[in-house]
Amino acid sequence: MSDTVHTAPARPGQVSATGAGEQATTPPDPARHALPPVAAVVVLVITADRIVQRADLQMGTGSSASRTWHRVGPGSWRSSDPEFLNAEDALGLELAEYMDALALPAAVANMLPRHPADPHSLAYRQALAALEAL
């Protein structure tokens, strides 16, 4: 599969001022950012210590459900949010089952760099002293 990038030519009358102290000005295109009237949107936000799964269903009125997972150990994750099947009335059976069946993307979260240790913390100083003792 290949990625395709589509670019549209600038419309007449659009000006981009990028001199000193200027910001590019391009009017937003409302059609580009609007969801169609009927759509299911699934979003995963993955950080090293948190994974957020969100499902939005647009069918006249919008409804959504989300579940947040927090890291509790090197390979352990915990969520206190209800399962997506509890939101079956809002999302519909198919989307709720799909969201419940999604594998937790822990492998992606594990590859992301974690915040560096605080060099002033007691644990950091103890680990440094243990290394120096070797």
Coordinates of C-alpha atoms in Angstrom, one line a residue:
M1 CA 0.0 0.0 0.0
S2 CA 1.3 3.5 -0.8
D3 CA 0.6 6.8 0.9
T4 CA -0.9 9.4 -1.3
V5 CA -0.7 13.1 -0.5
H6 CA -3.2 15.4 -2.2
T7 CA -2.6 19.1 -2.4
A8 CA -5.0 21.6 -3.7
P9 CA -3.9 24.8 -5.5
A10 CA -4.5 28.0 -3.5
R11 CA -7.7 29.7 -4.2
P12 CA -7.6 33.2 -5.7
G13 CA -7.6 35.8 -3.0
Q14 CA -5.8 33.7 -0.4
V15 CA -2.8 35.4 1.0
S16 CA -0.2 33.9 3.2
A17 CA 1.9 36.6 5.0
T18 CA 5.0 35.1 6.6
G19 CA 7.3 38.0 7.2
A20 CA 8.8 39.0 10.5
G21 CA 6.1 38.8 13.2
E22 CA 3.5 37.6 10.7
Q23 CA 1.6 34.3 10.8
A24 CA 0.4 32.3 7.8
T25 CA -3.3 33.1 7.2
T26 CA -5.4 30.7 5.4
P27 CA -9.2 30.6 6.0
P28 CA -10.4 27.2 7.3
D29 CA -12.2 25.0 4.9
P30 CA -15.4 23.9 6.8
A31 CA -16.0 21.0 4.4
R32 CA -12.6 19.5 5.1
H33 CA -13.1 19.2 8.8
A34 CA -16.8 18.3 9.0
L35 CA -17.9 14.8 9.6
P36 CA -20.4 13.3 7.2
P37 CA -23.9 13.2 8.7
V38 CA -23.5 9.4 9.3
A39 CA -20.1 8.2 10.5
A40 CA -18.4 6.0 13.1
V41 CA -15.1 7.4 14.3
V42 CA -12.6 5.4 16.3
V43 CA -9.7 7.2 18.0
L44 CA -6.7 5.8 19.9
V45 CA -4.4 8.1 21.7
I46 CA -1.3 6.3 22.9
T47 CA 1.4 7.6 25.3
A48 CA 4.0 5.7 27.3
D49 CA 1.8 5.7 30.4
R50 CA -1.8 6.1 29.1
I51 CA -4.0 4.7 26.3
V52 CA -7.3 6.3 25.5
Q53 CA -9.8 4.5 23.3
R54 CA -12.8 6.6 22.0
A55 CA -15.7 5.8 19.8
D56 CA -18.0 8.4 18.3
L57 CA -21.2 7.5 16.4
Q58 CA -22.8 10.3 14.3
M59 CA -26.3 9.3 13.2
G60 CA -28.3 12.5 13.4
T61 CA -27.3 13.0 17.0
G62 CA -23.8 12.3 18.2
S63 CA -23.0 9.8 20.9
S64 CA -19.7 8.7 22.2
A65 CA -17.9 6.5 24.8
S66 CA -14.3 6.3 25.9
R67 CA -12.1 4.1 28.0
T68 CA -8.8 5.2 29.5
W69 CA -6.1 2.7 30.5
H70 CA -3.2 3.6 32.9
R71 CA 0.1 1.8 33.2
V72 CA 0.4 0.1 36.6
G73 CA 3.6 -1.9 35.9
P74 CA 6.1 -2.7 33.2
G75 CA 3.6 -4.8 31.3
S76 CA 0.4 -4.1 33.2
W77 CA -2.5 -1.8 32.4
R78 CA -5.7 -1.0 34.3
S79 CA -8.9 0.8 33.5
S80 CA -11.6 1.8 35.9
D81 CA -13.9 2.9 33.1
P82 CA -16.8 0.6 32.1
E83 CA -16.5 -1.7 29.1
F84 CA -17.8 -0.4 25.8
L85 CA -20.7 -3.0 25.8
N86 CA -22.2 -0.9 28.6
A87 CA -22.5 1.9 26.0
E88 CA -24.3 -0.4 23.6
D89 CA -27.5 1.8 23.6
A90 CA -25.5 4.9 22.6
L91 CA -23.0 3.3 20.2
G92 CA -25.0 0.4 18.8
L93 CA -24.2 -3.3 19.2
E94 CA -21.7 -3.6 16.3
L95 CA -19.5 -0.6 17.3
A96 CA -19.6 -1.5 21.0
E97 CA -18.5 -5.0 20.2
Y98 CA -15.8 -3.8 17.9
M99 CA -14.4 -1.4 20.5
D100 CA -14.4 -4.2 23.2
A101 CA -12.6 -6.6 20.8
L102 CA -9.8 -4.1 19.9
A103 CA -6.5 -5.3 21.3
L104 CA -4.9 -2.9 23.7
P105 CA -2.0 -1.3 21.9
A106 CA 0.4 -1.9 24.8
A107 CA 3.3 -2.8 22.4
V108 CA 3.1 0.7 20.9
A109 CA 3.0 2.3 24.3
N110 CA 6.0 0.2 25.4
M111 CA 8.1 1.4 22.5
L112 CA 7.5 5.1 23.4
P113 CA 10.1 6.8 25.5
R114 CA 9.2 7.4 29.1
H115 CA 9.9 10.6 30.9
P116 CA 13.5 10.7 32.2
A117 CA 14.0 10.1 35.9
D118 CA 14.3 13.2 38.1
P119 CA 18.1 13.4 39.0
H120 CA 17.1 14.8 42.4
S121 CA 14.8 12.0 43.5
L122 CA 15.9 9.5 46.1
A123 CA 15.4 6.5 43.9
Y124 CA 17.7 8.0 41.2
R125 CA 20.4 8.8 43.7
Q126 CA 20.3 5.3 45.1
A127 CA 20.5 3.7 41.7
L128 CA 23.4 6.0 40.8
A129 CA 25.2 5.1 44.0
A130 CA 24.7 1.4 43.3
L131 CA 26.2 1.8 39.8
E132 CA 29.2 3.7 41.2
A133 CA 29.7 0.9 43.8
L134 CA 30.2 -1.7 41.0

